[in-house]
Amino acid sequence: MFNFEYYNPTRIVFGKDRITQLGRLVPPEAKVLVLFGGGSVKKFGTLDKVHQNLGARQVVEFGGIEPNPRYSTLMRAVKVVRDEQIDFLLAVGGGSVMDGTKFVALAANHGDNCEDLLQHGFKPVPVAGAVPLGTVVTLPATGSEMNHGGVISHGAGKYPIFSPLVFPRFSILDPTLTFTLPPTQVANGVVDTFIHTVEQYVTVPAEGRFQDRVAEGILQTLIEIGPVTLANPTDYDARANLMWCATNGLNGLIGAGVPQDWTTHMIGHELTAMFGIDHGKTLAILQPAVWTVRREQKRAKLLQYAERVWHLTAGSEDERIDRAIEQTRAFFESLGVPTRLTDYGVTAAHIDPLVAALEAHGMTALGEKREVTPAVSRAILETAL
């Protein structure tokens, strides 16, 4: 197992009607900016509950944070923070709102040129301070409610930001707030959580036995409850398990001390930026292709995945790997998520521009051993057609 440090200060407040705890979680004298996306938090009463439970605090709203939050939108929120002298941020929504709020927290005290915050990749952003923030989660998927990272869209690219200063002070996870989600968003969340987990698990052996077992538990739980929570959105136990899997899939626990991949995510970002395909759907397209192309490099962990997650023990090693990849693809398809580029109108003619975009954004040495060159990415995209 690799050396590691694990730090996670986020308080999780989980369960029905836990939004009532806002009054004790947000500092009593805070001037709060509530950030959200579209109209669903208003339509279904979540925003009203937020206001009710913030009590007499001064509250300002900022709506319209889009999926794949855009730098230009977030900079308008930064202006509100500065003009209104906001001292606490509350993200109400899914991963995009939470990611965007983290950027706002970092940018608010950074000065006029905030584009440079997008240029540090997976290294911590060099800032001295950030506006404290909390979250009310309405879409289980990204794990942003319990980590210190986010992804911001700017121009034709998607850029990661990381800083220990933007761990949420708290996150409220009420599964009932997710009951009204459209099925496609729920399916995307299941896939996103699944791929977050395998990006940290299906790599190379590193004697992270605890991390592996927890990852396998998350994957098996998603396989069990994914179809259930789509078929019955108000099944509290199914949705609660999805929500907790999503949080633990990317809060740092299963990735501590083990190699991580993230090839699928980095190539997927280019698909979203170029074609507007939902993030979760890009992952379902690419993951089977990544494993097909890199099966030799990942052989040991693919066999472990086949046995422990899908219970595949019969046949040759290659047969078991093939079946594990096929069953993974079938699982995504069972959620109503197509798994081929051509399902979204992306053809062989688009591969050159996609590879060029990866090169332009510095994505030229991906994977757990930095072996995924543009040529390998091309092979992955061709396999995903």
PDB file of N, CA, C and O in Angstrom, residues 143-177:
ATOM      1  N   GLY A 143     -20.258  12.908  -5.465  1.00  0.00           N
ATOM      2  CA  GLY A 143     -19.487  12.887  -4.233  1.00  0.00           C
ATOM      3  C   GLY A 143     -18.912  14.230  -3.850  1.00  0.00           C
ATOM      4  O   GLY A 143     -18.166  14.341  -2.879  1.00  0.00           O
ATOM      5  N   SER A 144     -19.266  15.287  -4.601  1.00  0.00           N
ATOM      6  CA  SER A 144     -18.711  16.605  -4.328  1.00  0.00           C
ATOM      7  C   SER A 144     -19.085  17.114  -2.941  1.00  0.00           C
ATOM      8  O   SER A 144     -18.415  17.989  -2.398  1.00  0.00           O
ATOM      9  N   GLU A 145     -20.124  16.534  -2.360  1.00  0.00           N
ATOM     10  CA  GLU A 145     -20.559  16.959  -1.035  1.00  0.00           C
ATOM     11  C   GLU A 145     -19.576  16.582   0.065  1.00  0.00           C
ATOM     12  O   GLU A 145     -19.692  17.045   1.201  1.00  0.00           O
ATOM     13  N   MET A 146     -18.599  15.720  -0.250  1.00  0.00           N
ATOM     14  CA  MET A 146     -17.662  15.296   0.794  1.00  0.00           C
ATOM     15  C   MET A 146     -16.239  15.211   0.252  1.00  0.00           C
ATOM     16  O   MET A 146     -15.454  14.366   0.665  1.00  0.00           O
ATOM     17  N   ASN A 147     -15.918  16.092  -0.698  1.00  0.00           N
ATOM     18  CA  ASN A 147     -14.531  16.144  -1.162  1.00  0.00           C
ATOM     19  C   ASN A 147     -14.126  17.588  -1.442  1.00  0.00           C
ATOM     20  O   ASN A 147     -14.915  18.508  -1.252  1.00  0.00           O
ATOM     21  N   HIS A 148     -12.905  17.757  -1.899  1.00  0.00           N
ATOM     22  CA  HIS A 148     -12.361  19.110  -2.037  1.00  0.00           C
ATOM     23  C   HIS A 148     -12.057  19.449  -3.487  1.00  0.00           C
ATOM     24  O   HIS A 148     -11.189  20.278  -3.766  1.00  0.00           O
ATOM     25  N   GLY A 149     -12.801  18.840  -4.413  1.00  0.00           N
ATOM     26  CA  GLY A 149     -12.541  19.085  -5.823  1.00  0.00           C
ATOM     27  C   GLY A 149     -13.797  19.433  -6.588  1.00  0.00           C
ATOM     28  O   GLY A 149     -14.924  19.326  -6.097  1.00  0.00           O
ATOM     29  N   GLY A 150     -13.584  19.861  -7.826  1.00  0.00           N
ATOM     30  CA  GLY A 150     -14.687  20.164  -8.724  1.00  0.00           C
ATOM     31  C   GLY A 150     -14.166  20.246 -10.150  1.00  0.00           C
ATOM     32  O   GLY A 150     -12.960  20.210 -10.387  1.00  0.00           O
ATOM     33  N   VAL A 151     -15.090  20.345 -11.092  1.00  0.00           N
ATOM     34  CA  VAL A 151     -14.734  20.479 -12.502  1.00  0.00           C
ATOM     35  C   VAL A 151     -15.513  21.665 -13.064  1.00  0.00           C
ATOM     36  O   VAL A 151     -16.740  21.738 -12.922  1.00  0.00           O
ATOM     37  N   ILE A 152     -14.798  22.579 -13.713  1.00  0.00           N
ATOM     38  CA  ILE A 152     -15.381  23.816 -14.224  1.00  0.00           C
ATOM     39  C   ILE A 152     -15.199  23.866 -15.741  1.00  0.00           C
ATOM     40  O   ILE A 152     -14.121  23.551 -16.256  1.00  0.00           O
ATOM     41  N   SER A 153     -16.240  24.268 -16.452  1.00  0.00           N
ATOM     42  CA  SER A 153     -16.180  24.417 -17.904  1.00  0.00           C
ATOM     43  C   SER A 153     -15.792  25.851 -18.265  1.00  0.00           C
ATOM     44  O   SER A 153     -16.320  26.805 -17.680  1.00  0.00           O
ATOM     45  N   HIS A 154     -14.887  25.957 -19.228  1.00  0.00           N
ATOM     46  CA  HIS A 154     -14.472  27.282 -19.699  1.00  0.00           C
ATOM     47  C   HIS A 154     -14.007  27.149 -21.140  1.00  0.00           C
ATOM     48  O   HIS A 154     -13.129  26.332 -21.437  1.00  0.00           O
ATOM     49  N   GLY A 155     -14.605  27.937 -22.024  1.00  0.00           N
ATOM     50  CA  GLY A 155     -14.296  27.790 -23.432  1.00  0.00           C
ATOM     51  C   GLY A 155     -14.647  26.401 -23.904  1.00  0.00           C
ATOM     52  O   GLY A 155     -15.754  25.910 -23.660  1.00  0.00           O
ATOM     53  N   ALA A 156     -13.709  25.734 -24.546  1.00  0.00           N
ATOM     54  CA  ALA A 156     -13.956  24.388 -25.060  1.00  0.00           C
ATOM     55  C   ALA A 156     -13.412  23.315 -24.130  1.00  0.00           C
ATOM     56  O   ALA A 156     -13.347  22.138 -24.515  1.00  0.00           O
ATOM     57  N   GLY A 157     -13.055  23.676 -22.895  1.00  0.00           N
ATOM     58  CA  GLY A 157     -12.440  22.696 -22.003  1.00  0.00           C
ATOM     59  C   GLY A 157     -13.162  22.553 -20.674  1.00  0.00           C
ATOM     60  O   GLY A 157     -14.016  23.365 -20.307  1.00  0.00           O
ATOM     61  N   LYS A 158     -12.804  21.484 -19.962  1.00  0.00           N
ATOM     62  CA  LYS A 158     -13.275  21.248 -18.600  1.00  0.00           C
ATOM     63  C   LYS A 158     -12.041  21.119 -17.715  1.00  0.00           C
ATOM     64  O   LYS A 158     -11.121  20.364 -18.027  1.00  0.00           O
ATOM     65  N   TYR A 159     -12.044  21.867 -16.598  1.00  0.00           N
ATOM     66  CA  TYR A 159     -10.832  22.016 -15.803  1.00  0.00           C
ATOM     67  C   TYR A 159     -11.080  21.622 -14.349  1.00  0.00           C
ATOM     68  O   TYR A 159     -12.004  22.140 -13.711  1.00  0.00           O
ATOM     69  N   PRO A 160     -10.249  20.723 -13.806  1.00  0.00           N
ATOM     70  CA  PRO A 160     -10.393  20.370 -12.394  1.00  0.00           C
ATOM     71  C   PRO A 160      -9.835  21.463 -11.491  1.00  0.00           C
ATOM     72  O   PRO A 160      -8.873  22.155 -11.843  1.00  0.00           O
ATOM     73  N   ILE A 161     -10.464  21.626 -10.347  1.00  0.00           N
ATOM     74  CA  ILE A 161      -9.931  22.503  -9.293  1.00  0.00           C
ATOM     75  C   ILE A 161      -9.927  21.714  -7.985  1.00  0.00           C
ATOM     76  O   ILE A 161     -10.858  20.953  -7.706  1.00  0.00           O
ATOM     77  N   PHE A 162      -8.883  21.899  -7.205  1.00  0.00           N
ATOM     78  CA  PHE A 162      -8.772  21.215  -5.923  1.00  0.00           C
ATOM     79  C   PHE A 162      -8.198  22.175  -4.887  1.00  0.00           C
ATOM     80  O   PHE A 162      -7.291  22.950  -5.184  1.00  0.00           O
ATOM     81  N   SER A 163      -8.735  22.098  -3.686  1.00  0.00           N
ATOM     82  CA  SER A 163      -8.177  22.833  -2.557  1.00  0.00           C
ATOM     83  C   SER A 163      -8.784  22.289  -1.268  1.00  0.00           C
ATOM     84  O   SER A 163     -10.007  22.129  -1.178  1.00  0.00           O
ATOM     85  N   PRO A 164      -7.957  22.024  -0.258  1.00  0.00           N
ATOM     86  CA  PRO A 164      -8.518  21.590   1.030  1.00  0.00           C
ATOM     87  C   PRO A 164      -9.385  22.655   1.679  1.00  0.00           C
ATOM     88  O   PRO A 164     -10.141  22.360   2.608  1.00  0.00           O
ATOM     89  N   LEU A 165      -9.314  23.884   1.183  1.00  0.00           N
ATOM     90  CA  LEU A 165     -10.127  24.962   1.737  1.00  0.00           C
ATOM     91  C   LEU A 165     -11.597  24.847   1.359  1.00  0.00           C
ATOM     92  O   LEU A 165     -12.431  25.543   1.951  1.00  0.00           O
ATOM     93  N   VAL A 166     -11.921  24.004   0.367  1.00  0.00           N
ATOM     94  CA  VAL A 166     -13.322  23.936  -0.082  1.00  0.00           C
ATOM     95  C   VAL A 166     -13.994  22.613   0.252  1.00  0.00           C
ATOM     96  O   VAL A 166     -15.019  22.273  -0.334  1.00  0.00           O
ATOM     97  N   PHE A 167     -13.439  21.866   1.187  1.00  0.00           N
ATOM     98  CA  PHE A 167     -14.263  20.813   1.776  1.00  0.00           C
ATOM     99  C   PHE A 167     -15.505  21.479   2.356  1.00  0.00           C
ATOM    100  O   PHE A 167     -15.393  22.452   3.113  1.00  0.00           O
ATOM    101  N   PRO A 168     -16.705  21.008   2.041  1.00  0.00           N
ATOM    102  CA  PRO A 168     -17.882  21.590   2.691  1.00  0.00           C
ATOM    103  C   PRO A 168     -17.804  21.455   4.208  1.00  0.00           C
ATOM    104  O   PRO A 168     -17.336  20.431   4.721  1.00  0.00           O
ATOM    105  N   ARG A 169     -18.243  22.500   4.902  1.00  0.00           N
ATOM    106  CA  ARG A 169     -18.288  22.407   6.361  1.00  0.00           C
ATOM    107  C   ARG A 169     -19.293  21.337   6.786  1.00  0.00           C
ATOM    108  O   ARG A 169     -19.087  20.658   7.791  1.00  0.00           O
ATOM    109  N   PHE A 170     -20.353  21.223   6.024  1.00  0.00           N
ATOM    110  CA  PHE A 170     -21.371  20.198   6.269  1.00  0.00           C
ATOM    111  C   PHE A 170     -22.065  19.897   4.950  1.00  0.00           C
ATOM    112  O   PHE A 170     -22.040  20.703   4.012  1.00  0.00           O
ATOM    113  N   SER A 171     -22.684  18.723   4.893  1.00  0.00           N
ATOM    114  CA  SER A 171     -23.547  18.379   3.769  1.00  0.00           C
ATOM    115  C   SER A 171     -24.770  17.653   4.294  1.00  0.00           C
ATOM    116  O   SER A 171     -24.659  16.696   5.075  1.00  0.00           O
ATOM    117  N   ILE A 172     -25.923  18.143   3.871  1.00  0.00           N
ATOM    118  CA  ILE A 172     -27.190  17.527   4.246  1.00  0.00           C
ATOM    119  C   ILE A 172     -27.615  16.578   3.135  1.00  0.00           C
ATOM    120  O   ILE A 172     -27.769  16.983   1.985  1.00  0.00           O
ATOM    121  N   LEU A 173     -27.770  15.304   3.487  1.00  0.00           N
ATOM    122  CA  LEU A 173     -28.157  14.269   2.533  1.00  0.00           C
ATOM    123  C   LEU A 173     -29.511  13.709   2.949  1.00  0.00           C
ATOM    124  O   LEU A 173     -29.602  12.866   3.848  1.00  0.00           O
ATOM    125  N   ASP A 174     -30.557  14.188   2.299  1.00  0.00           N
ATOM    126  CA  ASP A 174     -31.913  13.704   2.551  1.00  0.00           C
ATOM    127  C   ASP A 174     -32.396  12.987   1.301  1.00  0.00           C
ATOM    128  O   ASP A 174     -32.688  13.623   0.280  1.00  0.00           O
ATOM    129  N   PRO A 175     -32.465  11.656   1.340  1.00  0.00           N
ATOM    130  CA  PRO A 175     -32.875  10.918   0.143  1.00  0.00           C
ATOM    131  C   PRO A 175     -34.234  11.338  -0.401  1.00  0.00           C
ATOM    132  O   PRO A 175     -34.471  11.232  -1.612  1.00  0.00           O
ATOM    133  N   THR A 176     -35.123  11.840   0.440  1.00  0.00           N
ATOM    134  CA  THR A 176     -36.450  12.215  -0.054  1.00  0.00           C
ATOM    135  C   THR A 176     -36.381  13.411  -0.998  1.00  0.00           C
ATOM    136  O   THR A 176     -37.282  13.601  -1.823  1.00  0.00           O
ATOM    137  N   LEU A 177     -35.313  14.215  -0.900  1.00  0.00           N
ATOM    138  CA  LEU A 177     -35.171  15.358  -1.804  1.00  0.00           C
ATOM    139  C   LEU A 177     -34.846  14.919  -3.230  1.00  0.00           C
ATOM    140  O   LEU A 177     -34.886  15.741  -4.153  1.00  0.00           O
TER     141      LEU A 177
END
